[in-house]
Structures are given as C-alpha cells and as structure tokens.
PDB file of C-alpha atoms and ligand atoms in Angstrom:
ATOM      1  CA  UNK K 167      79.763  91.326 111.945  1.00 39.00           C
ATOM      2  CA  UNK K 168      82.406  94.236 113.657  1.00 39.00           C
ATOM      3  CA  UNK K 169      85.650  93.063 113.538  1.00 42.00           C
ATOM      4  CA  UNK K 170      85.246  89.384 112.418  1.00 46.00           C
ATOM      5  CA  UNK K 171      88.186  87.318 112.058  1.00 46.00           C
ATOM      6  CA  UNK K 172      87.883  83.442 111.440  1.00 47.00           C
ATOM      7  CA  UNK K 173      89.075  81.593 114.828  1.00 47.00           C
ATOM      8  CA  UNK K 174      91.600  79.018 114.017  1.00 47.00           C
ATOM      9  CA  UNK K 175      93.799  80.723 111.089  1.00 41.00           C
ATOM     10  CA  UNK K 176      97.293  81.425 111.316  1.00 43.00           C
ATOM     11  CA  UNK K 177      98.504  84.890 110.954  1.00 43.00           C
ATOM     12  CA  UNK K 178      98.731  85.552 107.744  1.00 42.00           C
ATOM     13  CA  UNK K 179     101.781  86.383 105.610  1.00 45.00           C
ATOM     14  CA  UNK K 180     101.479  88.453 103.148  1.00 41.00           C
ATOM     15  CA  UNK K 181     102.797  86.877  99.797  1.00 46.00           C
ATOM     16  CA  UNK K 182      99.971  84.482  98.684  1.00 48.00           C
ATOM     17  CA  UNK K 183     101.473  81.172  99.017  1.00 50.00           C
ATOM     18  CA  UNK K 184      99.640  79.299  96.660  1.00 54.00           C
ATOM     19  CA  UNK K 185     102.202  77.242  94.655  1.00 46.00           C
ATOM     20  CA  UNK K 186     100.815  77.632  90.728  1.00 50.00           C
ATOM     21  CA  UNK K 187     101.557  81.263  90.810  1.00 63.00           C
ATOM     22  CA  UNK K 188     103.426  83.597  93.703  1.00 75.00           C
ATOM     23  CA  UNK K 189     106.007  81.266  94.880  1.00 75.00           C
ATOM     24  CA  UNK K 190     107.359  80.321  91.242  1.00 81.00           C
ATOM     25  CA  UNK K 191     110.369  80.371  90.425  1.00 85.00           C
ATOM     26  CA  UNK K 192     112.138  82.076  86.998  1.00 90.00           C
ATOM     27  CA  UNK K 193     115.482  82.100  85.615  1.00 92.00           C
ATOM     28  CA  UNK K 194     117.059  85.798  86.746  1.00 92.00           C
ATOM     29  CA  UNK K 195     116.484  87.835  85.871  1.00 93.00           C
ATOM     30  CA  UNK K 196     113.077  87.512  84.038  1.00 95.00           C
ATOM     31  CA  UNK K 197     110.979  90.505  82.818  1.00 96.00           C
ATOM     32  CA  UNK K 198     107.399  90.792  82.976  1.00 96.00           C
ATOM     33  CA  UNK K 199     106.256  91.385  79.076  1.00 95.00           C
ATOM     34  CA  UNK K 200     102.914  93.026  80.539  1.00 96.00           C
ATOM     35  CA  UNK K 201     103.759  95.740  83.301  1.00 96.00           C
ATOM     36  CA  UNK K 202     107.647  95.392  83.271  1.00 96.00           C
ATOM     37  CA  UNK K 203     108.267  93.739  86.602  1.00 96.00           C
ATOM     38  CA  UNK K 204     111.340  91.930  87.171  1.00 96.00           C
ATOM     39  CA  UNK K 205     111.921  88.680  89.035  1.00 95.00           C
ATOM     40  CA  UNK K 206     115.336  89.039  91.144  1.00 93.00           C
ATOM     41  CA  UNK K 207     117.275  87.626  93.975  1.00 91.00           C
ATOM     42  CA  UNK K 208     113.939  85.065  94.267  1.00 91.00           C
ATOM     43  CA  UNK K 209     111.448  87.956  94.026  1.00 92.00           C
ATOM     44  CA  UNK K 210     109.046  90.252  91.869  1.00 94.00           C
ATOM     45  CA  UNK K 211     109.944  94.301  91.917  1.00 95.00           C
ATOM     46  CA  UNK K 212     109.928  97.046  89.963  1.00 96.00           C
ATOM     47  CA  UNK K 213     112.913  98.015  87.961  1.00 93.00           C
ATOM     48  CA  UNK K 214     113.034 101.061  90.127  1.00 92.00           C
ATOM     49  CA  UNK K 215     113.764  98.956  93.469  1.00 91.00           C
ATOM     50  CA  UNK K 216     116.887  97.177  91.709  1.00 91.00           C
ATOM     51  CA  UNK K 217     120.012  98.262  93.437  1.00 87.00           C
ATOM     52  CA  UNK K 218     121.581  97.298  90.154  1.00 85.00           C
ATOM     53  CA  UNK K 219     120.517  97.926  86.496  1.00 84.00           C
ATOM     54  CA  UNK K 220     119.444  94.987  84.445  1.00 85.00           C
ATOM     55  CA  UNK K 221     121.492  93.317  82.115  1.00 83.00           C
ATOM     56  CA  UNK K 222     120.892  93.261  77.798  1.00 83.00           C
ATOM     57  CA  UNK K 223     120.375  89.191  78.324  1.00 89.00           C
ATOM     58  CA  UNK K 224     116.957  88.694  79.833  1.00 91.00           C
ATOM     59  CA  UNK K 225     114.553  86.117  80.152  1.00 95.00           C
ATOM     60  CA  UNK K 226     110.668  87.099  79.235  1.00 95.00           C
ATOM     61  CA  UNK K 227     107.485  85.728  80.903  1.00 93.00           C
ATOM     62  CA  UNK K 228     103.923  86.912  82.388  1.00 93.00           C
ATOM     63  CA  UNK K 229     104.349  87.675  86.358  1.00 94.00           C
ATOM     64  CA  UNK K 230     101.425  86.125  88.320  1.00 93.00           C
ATOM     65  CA  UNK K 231      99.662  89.206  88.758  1.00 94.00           C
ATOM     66  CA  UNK K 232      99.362  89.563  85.105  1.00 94.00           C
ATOM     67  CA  UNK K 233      99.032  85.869  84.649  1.00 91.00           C
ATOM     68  CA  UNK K 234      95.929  86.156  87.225  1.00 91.00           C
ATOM     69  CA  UNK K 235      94.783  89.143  85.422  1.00 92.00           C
ATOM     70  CA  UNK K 236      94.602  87.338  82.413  1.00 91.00           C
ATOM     71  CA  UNK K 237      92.920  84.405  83.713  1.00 89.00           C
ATOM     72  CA  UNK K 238      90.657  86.138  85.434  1.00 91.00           C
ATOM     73  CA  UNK K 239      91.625  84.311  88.510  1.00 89.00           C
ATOM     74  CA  UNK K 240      91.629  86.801  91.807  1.00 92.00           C
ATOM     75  CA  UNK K 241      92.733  85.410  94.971  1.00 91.00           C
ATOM     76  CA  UNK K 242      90.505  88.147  97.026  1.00 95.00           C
ATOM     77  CA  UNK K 243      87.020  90.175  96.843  1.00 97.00           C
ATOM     78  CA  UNK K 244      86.326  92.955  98.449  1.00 98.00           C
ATOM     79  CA  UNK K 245      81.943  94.342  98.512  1.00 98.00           C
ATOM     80  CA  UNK K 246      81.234  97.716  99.454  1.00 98.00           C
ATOM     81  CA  UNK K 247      78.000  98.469 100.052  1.00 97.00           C
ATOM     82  CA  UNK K 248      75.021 100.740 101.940  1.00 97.00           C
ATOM     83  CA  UNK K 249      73.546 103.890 101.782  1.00 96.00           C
ATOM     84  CA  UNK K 250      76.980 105.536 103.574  1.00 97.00           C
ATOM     85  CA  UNK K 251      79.213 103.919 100.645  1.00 97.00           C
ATOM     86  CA  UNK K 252      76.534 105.357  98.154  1.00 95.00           C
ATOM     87  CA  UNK K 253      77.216 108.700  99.181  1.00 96.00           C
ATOM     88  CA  UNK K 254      80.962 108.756  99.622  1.00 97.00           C
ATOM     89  CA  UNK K 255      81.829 106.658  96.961  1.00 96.00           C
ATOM     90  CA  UNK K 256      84.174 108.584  94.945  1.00 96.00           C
ATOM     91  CA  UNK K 257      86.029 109.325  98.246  1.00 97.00           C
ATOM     92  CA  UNK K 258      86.140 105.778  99.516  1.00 97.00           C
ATOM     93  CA  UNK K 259      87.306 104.531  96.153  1.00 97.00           C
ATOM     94  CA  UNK K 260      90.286 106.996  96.538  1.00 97.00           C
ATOM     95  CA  UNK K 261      91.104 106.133  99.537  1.00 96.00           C
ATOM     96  CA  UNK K 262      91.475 102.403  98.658  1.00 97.00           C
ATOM     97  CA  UNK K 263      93.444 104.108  95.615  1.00 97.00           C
ATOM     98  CA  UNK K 264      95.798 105.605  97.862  1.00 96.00           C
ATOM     99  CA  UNK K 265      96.009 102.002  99.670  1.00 96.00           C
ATOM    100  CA  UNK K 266      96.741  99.571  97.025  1.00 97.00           C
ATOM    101  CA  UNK K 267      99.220 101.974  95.168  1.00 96.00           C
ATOM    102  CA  UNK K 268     101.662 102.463  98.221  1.00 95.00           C
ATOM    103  CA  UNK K 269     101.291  98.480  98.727  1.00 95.00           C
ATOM    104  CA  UNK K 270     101.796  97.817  95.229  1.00 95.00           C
ATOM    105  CA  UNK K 271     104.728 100.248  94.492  1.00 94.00           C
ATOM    106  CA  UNK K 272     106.715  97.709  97.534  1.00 93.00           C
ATOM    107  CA  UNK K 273     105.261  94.905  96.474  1.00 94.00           C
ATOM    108  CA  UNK K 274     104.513  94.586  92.486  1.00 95.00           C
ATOM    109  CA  UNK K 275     102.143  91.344  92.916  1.00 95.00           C
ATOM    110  CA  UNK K 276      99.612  93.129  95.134  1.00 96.00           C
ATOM    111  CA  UNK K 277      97.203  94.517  92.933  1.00 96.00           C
ATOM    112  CA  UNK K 278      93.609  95.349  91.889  1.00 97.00           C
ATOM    113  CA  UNK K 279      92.217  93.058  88.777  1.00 96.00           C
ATOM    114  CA  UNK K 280      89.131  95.088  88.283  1.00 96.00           C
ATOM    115  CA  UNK K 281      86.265  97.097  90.089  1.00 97.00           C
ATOM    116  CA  UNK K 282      82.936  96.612  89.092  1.00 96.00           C
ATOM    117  CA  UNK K 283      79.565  97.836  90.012  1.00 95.00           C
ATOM    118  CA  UNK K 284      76.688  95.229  90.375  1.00 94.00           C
ATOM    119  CA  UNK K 285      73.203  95.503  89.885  1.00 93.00           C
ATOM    120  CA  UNK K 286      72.486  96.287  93.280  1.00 92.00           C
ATOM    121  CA  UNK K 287      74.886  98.522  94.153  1.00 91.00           C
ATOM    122  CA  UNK K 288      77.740  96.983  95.587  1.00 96.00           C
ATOM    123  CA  UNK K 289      81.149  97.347  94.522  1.00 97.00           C
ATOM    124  CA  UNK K 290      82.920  94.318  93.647  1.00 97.00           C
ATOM    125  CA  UNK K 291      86.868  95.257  93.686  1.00 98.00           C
ATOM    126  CA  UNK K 292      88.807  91.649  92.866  1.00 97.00           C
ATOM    127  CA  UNK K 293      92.104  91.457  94.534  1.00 96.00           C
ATOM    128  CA  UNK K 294      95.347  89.397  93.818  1.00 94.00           C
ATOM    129  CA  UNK K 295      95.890  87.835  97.178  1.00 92.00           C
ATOM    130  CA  UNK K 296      93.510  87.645 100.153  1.00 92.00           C
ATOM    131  CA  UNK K 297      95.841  89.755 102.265  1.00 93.00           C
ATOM    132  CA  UNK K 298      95.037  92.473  99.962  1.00 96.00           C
ATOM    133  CA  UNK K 299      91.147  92.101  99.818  1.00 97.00           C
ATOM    134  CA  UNK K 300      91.946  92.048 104.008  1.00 96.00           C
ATOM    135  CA  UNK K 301      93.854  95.210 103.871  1.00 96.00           C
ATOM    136  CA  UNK K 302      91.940  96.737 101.559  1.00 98.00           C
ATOM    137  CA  UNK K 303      88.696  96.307 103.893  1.00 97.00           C
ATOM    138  CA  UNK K 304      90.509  97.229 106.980  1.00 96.00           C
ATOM    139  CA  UNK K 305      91.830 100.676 105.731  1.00 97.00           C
ATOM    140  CA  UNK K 306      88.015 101.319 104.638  1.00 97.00           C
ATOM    141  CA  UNK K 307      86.825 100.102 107.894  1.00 96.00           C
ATOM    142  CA  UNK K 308      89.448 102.156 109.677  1.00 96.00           C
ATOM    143  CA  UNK K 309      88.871 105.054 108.083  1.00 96.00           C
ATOM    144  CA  UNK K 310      84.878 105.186 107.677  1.00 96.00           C
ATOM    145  CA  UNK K 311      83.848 102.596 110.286  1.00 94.00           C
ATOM    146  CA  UNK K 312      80.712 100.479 109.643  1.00 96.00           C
ATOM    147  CA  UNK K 313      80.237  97.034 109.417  1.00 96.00           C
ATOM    148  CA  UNK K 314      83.210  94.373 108.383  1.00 94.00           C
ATOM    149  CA  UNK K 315      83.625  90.942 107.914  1.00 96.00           C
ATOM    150  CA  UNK K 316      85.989  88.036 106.174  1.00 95.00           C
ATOM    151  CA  UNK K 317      85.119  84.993 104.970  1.00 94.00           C
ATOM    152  CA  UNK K 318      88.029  82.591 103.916  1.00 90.00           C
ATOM    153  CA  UNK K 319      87.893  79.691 101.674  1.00 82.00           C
ATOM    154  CA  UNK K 320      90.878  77.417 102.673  1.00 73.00           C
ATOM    155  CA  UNK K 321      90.110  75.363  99.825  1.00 70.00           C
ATOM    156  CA  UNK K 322      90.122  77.333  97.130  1.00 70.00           C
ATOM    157  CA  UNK K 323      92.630  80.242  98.703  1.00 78.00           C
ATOM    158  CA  UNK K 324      90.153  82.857  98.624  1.00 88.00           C
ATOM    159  CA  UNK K 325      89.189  85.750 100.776  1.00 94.00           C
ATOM    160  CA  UNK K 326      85.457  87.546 100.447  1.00 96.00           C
ATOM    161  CA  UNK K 327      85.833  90.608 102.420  1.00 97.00           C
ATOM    162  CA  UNK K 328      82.937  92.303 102.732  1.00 97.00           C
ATOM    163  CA  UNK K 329      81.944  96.478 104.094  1.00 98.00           C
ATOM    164  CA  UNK K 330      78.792  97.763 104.334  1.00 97.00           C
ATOM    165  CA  UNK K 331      77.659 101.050 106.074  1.00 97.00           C
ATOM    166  CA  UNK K 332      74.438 102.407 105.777  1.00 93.00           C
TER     167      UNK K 332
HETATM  168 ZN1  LIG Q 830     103.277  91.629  85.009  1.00 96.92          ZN
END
C-alpha cells in the first residue's frame, strides 16, 4: 500500500490510447449529439475552446465518452473507503468534483460515468480513462492522506485505483 505504482509501466500519457474509441478519427468537424463536443484539428473540445465558430455543415456522431457512457464501458475505477471516508464524504466527493471538472473543461473525454455506493460502503466512481481513476486517487490521497494503491490491467486497459482511510 502508500504510494504504489506498478514497476515496469511507462509513464503514462494522458489520452487513453486504446484504438476502438479515443484515438478515432471523424470527418471535421463532427458534433457530439449527446453533450455537444466537437471533434477538430484531430481532437475532442468544447465549442467554447474553438478559436473559430463552427460552420452550418456538420457531421453528427456519439464522442467516446458518451459512446463509453452508453456502453457502460469505463476505462478506470476508483474505491473509497474506511471509517475517515465515512465521515468526510460529502467533502471528499467535492473535492474530486472540483478535480474532474477543471480536467474535463480542458479535456472533454475525461469524465466520470457514474458514482455508486456498494453494499459495504465503498464508493465505486467509474472513470473514462485510467489516467483519470489515477488522478482522481492522487488528488484524494494528496489532500486527505491514507492508504493508496493502483492496480493495472494491461490486457483489458483498465485501472482499479483504490483509497481507503480509516
Ligand atoms: Zn459526447
């Protein structure tokens, strides 16, 4: 436990590269039909980090993040648990808020597909990419200390990041 980090990896970057979704490519520029986020010069943003505005003609799709919302297919997981995270919930959750919506308003793909309490008490909060379920448990971990650890499937591109502080 501490500050765990699998020996071996490379440092991470922090688009997901897994080929069926993130590194797609659309015809530009194409306008996510869920949450309005257009692909542009090879990337996802929000309309409001265009330098230009967008023309009449444009092409329509699902981005990944909503694609992976739909499927129900997160790329990270992030479990908060122990007595500590009991009691400070409502502030923790906040702060991871505060997190993921400065990430996210840079970078439209990084998002949070749900939060959901289990039976025992931990918080499962499912993640779009494994650098976000990293980041995610490192502001936490910076912030409240206690114990932290990753777990990475290479197979499967999947990140299980895990906080627990009694
Ligand atoms: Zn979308």
């Amino acid at each position: 436990m501490g500050g765990y980090v699998p020996a071996g990896r490379k440092e991470y970057v922090w688009e997901s590269d897994n080929p069926y979704y993130e590194k797609k490519k659309y015809p530009e520029p194409t306008v996510c039909e869920e949450c309005g986020a257009v692909f542009k010069n090879g990337r996802w943003q929000w309309p409001e980090q265009l330098k230009e505005p967008l023309s009449k003609e444009v092409n329509k799709a699902l981005c990944p993040a909503c694609r992976r919302k739909r499927d129900k297919y997160p790329s990270g997981f992030v479990y908060l648990s122990g007595k500590f995270f009991e009691e400070h919930k409502e502030e923790i959750l906040n702060r991871i808020k505060n997190v993921v919506d400065e990430v996210m308003s840079l970078r439209p793909l990084q998002r949070i597909l749900w939060i959901e309490e289990k039976e025992d008490g931990t918080t499962e909060i499912a993640t779009t990419s494994e650098h976000l379920a990293r980041h995610i448990g490192e502001a936490v971990n910076k912030a409240f200390k206690g114990e932290f650890e990753v777990k990475y499937n290479e197979g499967e591109k999947l990140a299980r990041v895990f906080w627990h502080r009694d």
